[in-house]
Short mmCIF file of C-alpha atoms and ligand atoms in Angstrom, two decimals:
data_model
loop_
_atom_site.label_atom_id
_atom_site.label_comp_id
_atom_site.label_asym_id
_atom_site.label_seq_id
_atom_site.Cartn_x
_atom_site.Cartn_y
_atom_site.Cartn_z
CA MET A 1 33.50 38.85 -8.47
CA PRO A 2 31.37 38.65 -5.47
CA ARG A 3 30.39 35.38 -4.17
CA GLN A 4 27.52 34.09 -2.21
CA ILE A 5 26.40 30.81 -0.41
CA VAL A 6 23.22 29.02 -1.93
CA LEU A 7 21.05 26.32 -0.48
CA ALA A 8 22.08 23.21 -2.41
CA SER A 9 19.89 20.94 -0.50
CA ARG A 10 17.84 20.31 2.56
CA PRO A 11 19.29 18.56 5.49
CA SER A 12 17.65 15.53 7.21
CA GLY A 13 19.09 15.89 10.69
CA TRP A 14 22.36 17.59 11.23
CA PRO A 15 23.32 19.83 8.64
CA THR A 16 26.36 19.07 6.42
CA GLU A 17 28.75 21.11 4.16
CA ASP A 18 27.00 19.55 1.12
CA ASN A 19 23.96 21.38 1.96
CA PHE A 20 25.68 24.77 1.01
CA LEU A 21 27.27 25.79 -2.31
CA LEU A 22 29.65 28.50 -2.88
CA THR A 23 28.78 30.37 -6.14
CA GLU A 24 29.77 33.47 -8.09
CA ALA A 25 27.15 36.29 -7.62
CA GLY A 26 27.65 38.69 -10.45
CA ARG A 27 27.48 42.40 -10.06
CA PRO A 28 24.16 43.70 -11.38
CA ASP A 29 23.67 47.19 -12.49
CA LEU A 30 21.47 49.29 -9.54
CA THR A 31 18.14 50.36 -10.32
CA ASP A 32 16.79 53.76 -8.56
CA GLY A 33 16.60 53.37 -5.02
CA GLN A 34 18.95 50.66 -4.39
CA VAL A 35 22.52 50.32 -2.91
CA ARG A 36 25.22 47.98 -3.15
CA VAL A 37 26.76 47.08 0.19
CA ARG A 38 30.17 45.31 0.84
CA ASN A 39 29.39 43.14 3.87
CA LEU A 40 31.94 43.30 6.63
CA PHE A 41 30.24 40.64 8.94
CA MET A 42 27.61 38.29 8.70
CA SER A 43 25.76 36.47 11.58
CA VAL A 44 25.06 32.63 11.77
CA ASP A 45 22.07 31.98 13.99
CA PRO A 46 20.24 28.96 15.43
CA TYR A 47 16.91 30.16 13.53
CA MET A 48 18.65 29.45 10.37
CA ARG A 49 18.39 25.86 10.76
CA GLY A 50 14.58 25.99 10.86
CA ARG A 51 14.62 28.18 7.89
CA MET A 52 16.56 25.24 5.85
CA ASN A 53 13.57 23.06 6.43
CA ASP A 54 10.49 23.16 3.90
CA VAL A 55 8.28 24.21 6.68
CA LYS A 56 5.81 27.19 7.16
CA SER A 57 7.10 29.16 10.22
CA TYR A 58 7.28 32.81 11.44
CA VAL A 59 9.90 33.43 8.70
CA PRO A 60 9.77 31.83 5.07
CA PRO A 61 12.18 28.68 4.50
CA PHE A 62 15.28 29.51 2.35
CA ARG A 63 14.75 28.56 -1.15
CA LEU A 64 16.59 25.80 -2.73
CA GLY A 65 19.22 27.22 -5.29
CA GLU A 66 18.73 30.61 -3.96
CA PRO A 67 21.19 32.37 -1.52
CA LEU A 68 20.89 32.02 2.01
CA GLU A 69 19.76 35.19 4.19
CA GLY A 70 20.53 36.80 7.34
CA GLY A 71 21.90 39.67 9.48
CA ALA A 72 24.59 41.40 7.96
CA ILE A 73 26.72 44.65 8.50
CA GLY A 74 28.45 46.39 5.68
CA THR A 75 29.66 49.62 3.98
CA VAL A 76 27.48 51.26 1.27
CA ILE A 77 30.11 51.05 -1.94
CA GLU A 78 27.44 52.55 -4.49
CA SER A 79 24.13 54.21 -4.11
CA ARG A 80 21.29 55.19 -6.15
CA SER A 81 19.32 56.44 -3.32
CA PRO A 82 19.19 59.96 -1.76
CA ASP A 83 18.97 58.30 1.77
CA LEU A 84 22.30 56.55 1.65
CA ALA A 85 25.66 57.66 0.49
CA GLU A 86 28.96 55.63 -0.02
CA GLY A 87 30.65 54.86 3.26
CA ASP A 88 27.51 54.60 5.41
CA LEU A 89 27.49 51.63 7.64
CA VAL A 90 24.31 49.66 7.37
CA LEU A 91 22.46 46.47 8.81
CA HIS A 92 20.43 44.40 6.77
CA THR A 93 19.39 40.97 6.25
CA LEU A 94 21.30 40.01 3.10
CA GLY A 95 24.00 37.99 4.86
CA TRP A 96 25.79 34.83 3.09
CA ARG A 97 27.47 37.00 0.25
CA ASP A 98 30.14 39.27 -0.01
CA GLU A 99 27.96 41.94 -1.56
CA ALA A 100 24.44 42.81 -1.21
CA VAL A 101 22.23 44.77 -3.57
CA LEU A 102 18.95 45.86 -1.84
CA PRO A 103 16.40 48.85 -1.70
CA ALA A 104 17.98 51.64 0.48
CA ARG A 105 14.79 51.34 2.71
CA GLN A 106 15.72 47.91 3.56
CA ALA A 107 19.07 48.70 4.87
CA GLN A 108 19.29 50.60 8.25
CA LYS A 109 22.00 53.21 8.85
CA VAL A 110 23.91 52.91 11.97
CA ALA A 111 26.44 55.16 13.64
CA ALA A 112 30.04 54.11 14.02
CA THR A 113 30.21 52.08 17.30
CA GLY A 114 32.69 54.00 19.22
CA GLY A 115 35.33 51.68 20.20
CA LEU A 116 33.40 48.59 19.28
CA SER A 117 33.77 46.68 16.10
CA PRO A 118 30.81 47.21 13.59
CA SER A 119 30.10 43.34 14.21
CA ALA A 120 28.45 44.53 17.69
CA TYR A 121 25.45 45.33 15.82
CA LEU A 122 24.81 41.54 15.16
CA GLY A 123 25.80 40.66 18.80
CA VAL A 124 26.03 42.73 21.95
CA LEU A 125 24.09 45.85 20.44
CA GLY A 126 21.81 43.71 17.98
CA MET A 127 19.21 41.04 17.95
CA PRO A 128 20.79 38.45 20.38
CA THR A 129 21.00 41.12 23.10
CA LEU A 130 17.39 42.28 22.56
CA THR A 131 16.39 38.82 22.99
CA ALA A 132 17.81 38.51 26.11
CA TYR A 133 16.56 41.85 27.42
CA VAL A 134 12.97 41.28 26.31
CA GLY A 135 12.92 37.83 27.54
CA VAL A 136 14.28 38.58 31.24
CA LEU A 137 12.57 42.05 31.63
CA ASP A 138 9.13 41.61 29.50
CA ILE A 139 8.57 37.95 29.06
CA ALA A 140 9.93 36.51 32.42
CA GLN A 141 8.92 39.66 34.45
CA LEU A 142 12.08 39.60 36.49
CA LYS A 143 11.74 40.66 40.12
CA PRO A 144 14.27 41.79 42.39
CA GLY A 145 15.80 38.66 44.44
CA ASP A 146 14.62 36.13 41.72
CA ALA A 147 16.73 33.26 41.32
CA VAL A 148 17.06 32.83 37.77
CA PHE A 149 18.45 29.62 35.54
CA VAL A 150 19.66 30.48 31.94
CA SER A 151 20.43 27.40 29.53
CA GLY A 152 22.50 27.94 26.59
CA ALA A 153 24.17 30.42 29.07
CA ALA A 154 27.76 31.05 27.24
CA GLY A 155 25.95 31.66 23.68
CA ALA A 156 25.08 35.01 22.41
CA VAL A 157 21.49 35.43 23.95
CA GLY A 158 22.28 33.29 27.23
CA SER A 159 25.40 35.09 28.26
CA MET A 160 23.63 38.32 27.74
CA ALA A 161 20.21 36.89 29.57
CA GLY A 162 22.42 36.13 32.73
CA GLN A 163 24.21 39.21 33.06
CA ILE A 164 21.25 41.35 32.13
CA ALA A 165 19.19 39.68 35.13
CA LYS A 166 21.92 40.28 37.47
CA LEU A 167 22.27 43.83 36.48
CA LYS A 168 18.62 44.21 37.14
CA GLY A 169 18.49 42.73 40.65
CA ALA A 170 18.12 39.14 40.43
CA GLY A 171 19.24 37.50 43.54
CA ARG A 172 21.13 34.40 42.15
CA VAL A 173 21.65 33.63 38.48
CA ILE A 174 22.62 30.02 37.50
CA GLY A 175 23.81 29.08 33.92
CA SER A 176 24.34 25.76 32.08
CA ALA A 177 26.90 25.33 29.06
CA GLY A 178 28.32 22.37 27.14
CA THR A 179 32.22 22.52 28.25
CA ASP A 180 34.22 23.16 31.47
CA GLU A 181 35.98 26.09 29.85
CA LYS A 182 32.30 27.80 29.31
CA VAL A 183 31.30 27.06 32.59
CA ARG A 184 34.66 28.80 33.99
CA TRP A 185 34.05 31.71 31.73
CA LEU A 186 30.31 32.05 33.00
CA ARG A 187 31.60 32.53 36.70
CA GLU A 188 34.13 35.15 35.54
CA ILE A 189 31.24 37.20 33.94
CA GLY A 190 29.28 37.05 36.89
CA PHE A 191 26.86 33.97 36.93
CA ASP A 192 26.75 32.95 40.75
CA ALA A 193 26.90 29.32 39.64
CA ALA A 194 27.25 27.47 36.32
CA PHE A 195 27.41 23.69 35.38
CA ASN A 196 28.50 21.43 32.37
CA TYR A 197 25.25 19.65 31.12
CA ARG A 198 27.37 17.04 29.63
CA ALA A 199 29.11 16.21 33.04
CA GLY A 200 26.05 14.90 34.48
CA SER A 201 22.21 15.02 35.07
CA VAL A 202 20.78 18.39 34.39
CA LEU A 203 18.50 18.07 37.19
CA ASP A 204 20.91 16.99 39.83
CA GLN A 205 23.27 19.94 38.96
CA LEU A 206 20.51 22.48 38.94
CA ARG A 207 19.46 21.26 42.27
CA GLU A 208 22.93 21.48 43.77
CA ALA A 209 23.44 25.17 42.22
CA ALA A 210 19.88 26.43 43.05
CA PRO A 211 19.14 24.88 46.79
CA GLY A 212 16.07 27.31 47.00
CA GLY A 213 14.74 26.63 43.60
CA ILE A 214 14.33 29.14 40.82
CA ASP A 215 11.83 31.72 40.09
CA VAL A 216 12.54 32.27 36.48
CA TYR A 217 13.84 30.22 33.78
CA PHE A 218 15.19 31.42 30.49
CA ASP A 219 14.87 28.37 28.24
CA ASN A 220 17.18 28.28 25.09
CA VAL A 221 17.37 24.51 24.92
CA GLY A 222 14.16 22.60 25.74
CA ALA A 223 14.35 18.92 26.27
CA ASP A 224 15.97 17.77 29.50
CA HIS A 225 16.71 21.49 30.54
CA LEU A 226 13.02 22.59 30.64
CA ASP A 227 12.25 19.22 32.21
CA ALA A 228 14.67 19.93 35.06
CA ALA A 229 13.71 23.50 35.23
CA LEU A 230 10.00 22.59 35.76
CA VAL A 231 11.00 20.52 38.91
CA MET A 232 13.09 23.13 40.28
CA LEU A 233 10.64 26.21 39.80
CA ASN A 234 9.27 27.67 42.47
CA ASN A 235 5.49 28.34 42.72
CA HIS A 236 4.43 31.09 40.52
CA GLY A 237 7.55 30.80 38.55
CA ARG A 238 8.07 32.10 35.13
CA VAL A 239 9.66 30.62 32.06
CA ALA A 240 10.76 32.74 28.98
CA MET A 241 10.63 30.35 26.30
CA CYS A 242 13.26 31.65 23.77
CA GLY A 243 14.49 28.49 22.08
CA ALA A 244 14.92 24.63 22.07
CA ILE A 245 18.17 23.96 20.34
CA ALA A 246 18.54 20.66 21.62
CA GLN A 247 15.82 19.67 19.18
CA TYR A 248 16.49 21.75 16.24
CA ASN A 249 18.52 18.67 14.25
CA ALA A 250 16.50 15.99 15.82
CA THR A 251 14.58 13.57 13.61
CA GLU A 252 12.56 11.86 16.58
CA PRO A 253 10.44 13.96 19.13
CA PRO A 254 12.01 14.79 22.56
CA ALA A 255 12.17 12.34 25.49
CA GLY A 256 11.23 15.63 27.56
CA PRO A 257 9.49 17.45 29.14
CA SER A 258 7.27 14.81 30.24
CA ASN A 259 6.29 16.81 33.61
CA LEU A 260 4.24 19.65 31.97
CA GLY A 261 1.69 18.98 34.60
CA LEU A 262 3.55 20.80 36.95
CA VAL A 263 2.69 24.03 35.16
CA VAL A 264 -0.64 23.58 36.52
CA SER A 265 0.34 22.65 40.10
CA LYS A 266 2.98 25.29 40.74
CA ARG A 267 0.86 27.98 38.69
CA LEU A 268 3.71 28.66 36.44
CA THR A 269 3.65 30.90 33.47
CA LEU A 270 5.54 29.67 30.39
CA ARG A 271 5.53 32.27 27.53
CA GLY A 272 7.09 32.06 24.29
CA PHE A 273 8.19 34.96 22.35
CA ILE A 274 9.86 35.92 18.84
CA ILE A 275 11.78 38.99 18.89
CA VAL A 276 10.58 40.41 15.80
CA ASP A 277 7.40 41.66 17.80
CA HIS A 278 9.72 43.40 20.31
CA TRP A 279 11.84 45.81 18.21
CA HIS A 280 10.32 48.69 19.86
CA ARG A 281 12.27 47.86 22.95
CA LEU A 282 15.57 48.35 20.91
CA PRO A 283 16.01 51.85 22.24
CA ASP A 284 15.76 50.85 25.79
CA MET A 285 18.17 48.07 25.27
CA ILE A 286 20.75 50.30 23.57
CA ALA A 287 20.42 52.61 26.33
CA ASP A 288 20.99 50.19 29.30
CA VAL A 289 23.48 48.05 27.38
CA GLY A 290 25.83 51.03 26.23
CA ALA A 291 25.83 52.43 29.71
CA TRP A 292 26.69 49.05 31.15
CA LEU A 293 29.38 48.61 28.40
CA ARG A 294 30.94 52.01 29.14
CA GLU A 295 31.03 51.43 32.91
CA GLY A 296 32.57 48.07 32.40
CA LYS A 297 29.78 46.13 34.12
CA LEU A 298 28.82 43.84 31.10
CA THR A 299 31.00 41.47 29.10
CA HIS A 300 30.50 40.11 25.69
CA ALA A 301 32.39 37.63 23.75
CA GLU A 302 32.42 37.07 19.86
CA THR A 303 33.85 33.76 18.18
CA ILE A 304 34.85 35.00 14.72
CA VAL A 305 35.33 32.79 11.90
CA ASP A 306 37.09 34.18 8.53
CA GLY A 307 36.04 33.98 5.02
CA LEU A 308 32.57 33.37 3.34
CA ASP A 309 33.63 30.01 2.34
CA HIS A 310 33.99 29.03 5.94
CA ALA A 311 30.39 30.33 6.77
CA PRO A 312 28.63 27.06 6.37
CA GLY A 313 31.46 25.45 8.85
CA ALA A 314 30.73 28.24 11.09
CA PHE A 315 27.08 27.79 10.99
CA ILE A 316 27.38 23.89 11.63
CA ASP A 317 29.90 24.35 14.60
CA LEU A 318 27.54 27.04 16.09
CA LEU A 319 24.82 24.20 16.50
CA ARG A 320 27.86 21.87 18.03
CA GLY A 321 28.60 24.57 20.32
CA ALA A 322 31.90 25.72 19.10
CA ASN A 323 31.09 29.38 20.01
CA THR A 324 31.50 31.36 23.24
CA GLY A 325 29.02 34.39 22.83
CA LYS A 326 28.17 35.56 19.33
CA MET A 327 29.25 33.45 16.26
CA LEU A 328 30.10 35.61 13.30
CA VAL A 329 31.63 35.24 9.96
CA ARG A 330 34.07 38.08 8.91
CA LEU A 331 33.77 38.84 5.12
N1 LIG B 1 12.73 33.84 20.59
C1 LIG B 1 13.37 34.44 19.69
O1 LIG B 1 12.97 35.44 18.95
C2 LIG B 1 15.02 34.19 19.55
C3 LIG B 1 15.93 35.01 19.13
C4 LIG B 1 17.51 34.52 18.94
C5 LIG B 1 17.73 33.35 19.37
N2 LIG B 1 16.72 32.48 19.96
C6 LIG B 1 17.05 31.32 20.35
O2 LIG B 1 17.90 31.47 21.71
C7 LIG B 1 18.76 30.25 21.60
C8 LIG B 1 20.35 30.84 21.68
O3 LIG B 1 20.61 31.50 20.44
P1 LIG B 1 22.01 32.18 20.27
O4 LIG B 1 21.67 33.11 18.89
O5 LIG B 1 22.35 32.66 21.42
O6 LIG B 1 22.79 31.11 19.94
P2 LIG B 1 24.25 30.36 20.79
O7 LIG B 1 23.62 30.09 22.35
O8 LIG B 1 25.31 31.47 20.87
O9 LIG B 1 24.69 29.23 19.99
C9 LIG B 1 24.02 27.89 20.23
C10 LIG B 1 24.39 27.27 21.47
O10 LIG B 1 23.52 25.93 21.71
C11 LIG B 1 24.18 25.16 22.31
N3 LIG B 1 23.70 23.88 22.36
C12 LIG B 1 23.61 23.31 21.08
N4 LIG B 1 22.93 22.29 21.12
C13 LIG B 1 22.76 21.97 22.37
C14 LIG B 1 22.07 20.93 23.30
N5 LIG B 1 21.59 19.78 22.58
N6 LIG B 1 21.71 21.08 24.63
C15 LIG B 1 22.15 22.39 25.09
N7 LIG B 1 22.94 23.32 24.48
C16 LIG B 1 23.10 23.12 23.08
C17 LIG B 1 25.81 25.26 22.21
O11 LIG B 1 26.58 25.66 23.51
P3 LIG B 1 27.00 24.47 24.35
O12 LIG B 1 28.53 24.30 24.03
O13 LIG B 1 26.56 25.04 25.68
O14 LIG B 1 26.01 23.20 24.05
C18 LIG B 1 25.83 26.55 21.18
O15 LIG B 1 26.95 27.31 21.45
C19 LIG B 1 18.47 29.34 20.54
O16 LIG B 1 17.65 28.28 21.00
C20 LIG B 1 17.76 30.22 19.48
O17 LIG B 1 16.95 29.58 18.59
C21 LIG B 1 15.29 32.76 20.04
#
């Protein structure tokens, strides 16, 4: 019998395994227009932490006692739609379950990824890379020669943001991450400098890595990282405000940034964005990223956890930093 993960309770602070429950899902008959999809991979993403809270946001909260949702890729195993056939590979938003039943129009048929795992559609050819691409090029308006700082740099979005900046002409790219091993990997994949934010003050380490200051900050972390970036930004610098993961499990407001006044004196641009408003850039991203992958210019990593029963653990580990590159669950 197919299984699913439901929201058992809402976390306060850090989520725990008790907030999730693995249940049998049943196998309902399809109605006209529906398909049944055997999920191959599901994504765990930081934004899901926000959906566990009962607050209004750009996506509705998960409902108590209901299965969780999120990006997934799978194979159609039964179809009552003329638009999709058995065997089609589809991308959709009903992850956290072995099998998904949904209207065919809510499943996007994708081509086999020549040489890449289907999981690529959840990572290097999917939402995280699109977020990096739009954040660097459209939101931060990267200019040739810019010095760029990326926080959360060894993650799905950050590792792509740094490499895309470099491939599009940044002068110097600096990344921060939470372990020495991740820092070494960032240097291997082309970051000019990288530091472990747990090894000392973010500001001191950023100052050393960017003696000429920074022109662009791609913010995945917020808090002390944004605070330090504001100090190191040059006049007319630009910040793509992508996320603030340092605060997602916090029960108290953050200590920083306390220096937002620098936005005025330095004439900075801080611009938030949500990737759902930018899907029209997907073909451009796929064209660029596809070519860079073929030419061996872009490195992507995945951290894969096996089994639906381990999905809650994978999600919690993502928030703790257990992943390098995209965190995924193989079903
Ligand atoms: N605006 C949008 O539309 C959009 C879309 C997708 C993602 N995002 C945001 O982009 C960011 C990255 O997402 P992702 O999917 O690529 O996840 P990810 O970076 O692959 O995974 C999360 C990483 O965050 C780091 N982290 C956790 N707590 C931290 C802390 N207190 N300080 C610094 N780093 C911490 C961990 O790495 P370390 O080992 O380095 O700590 C962890 O691996 C998140 O803020 C997410 O919400 C925004």
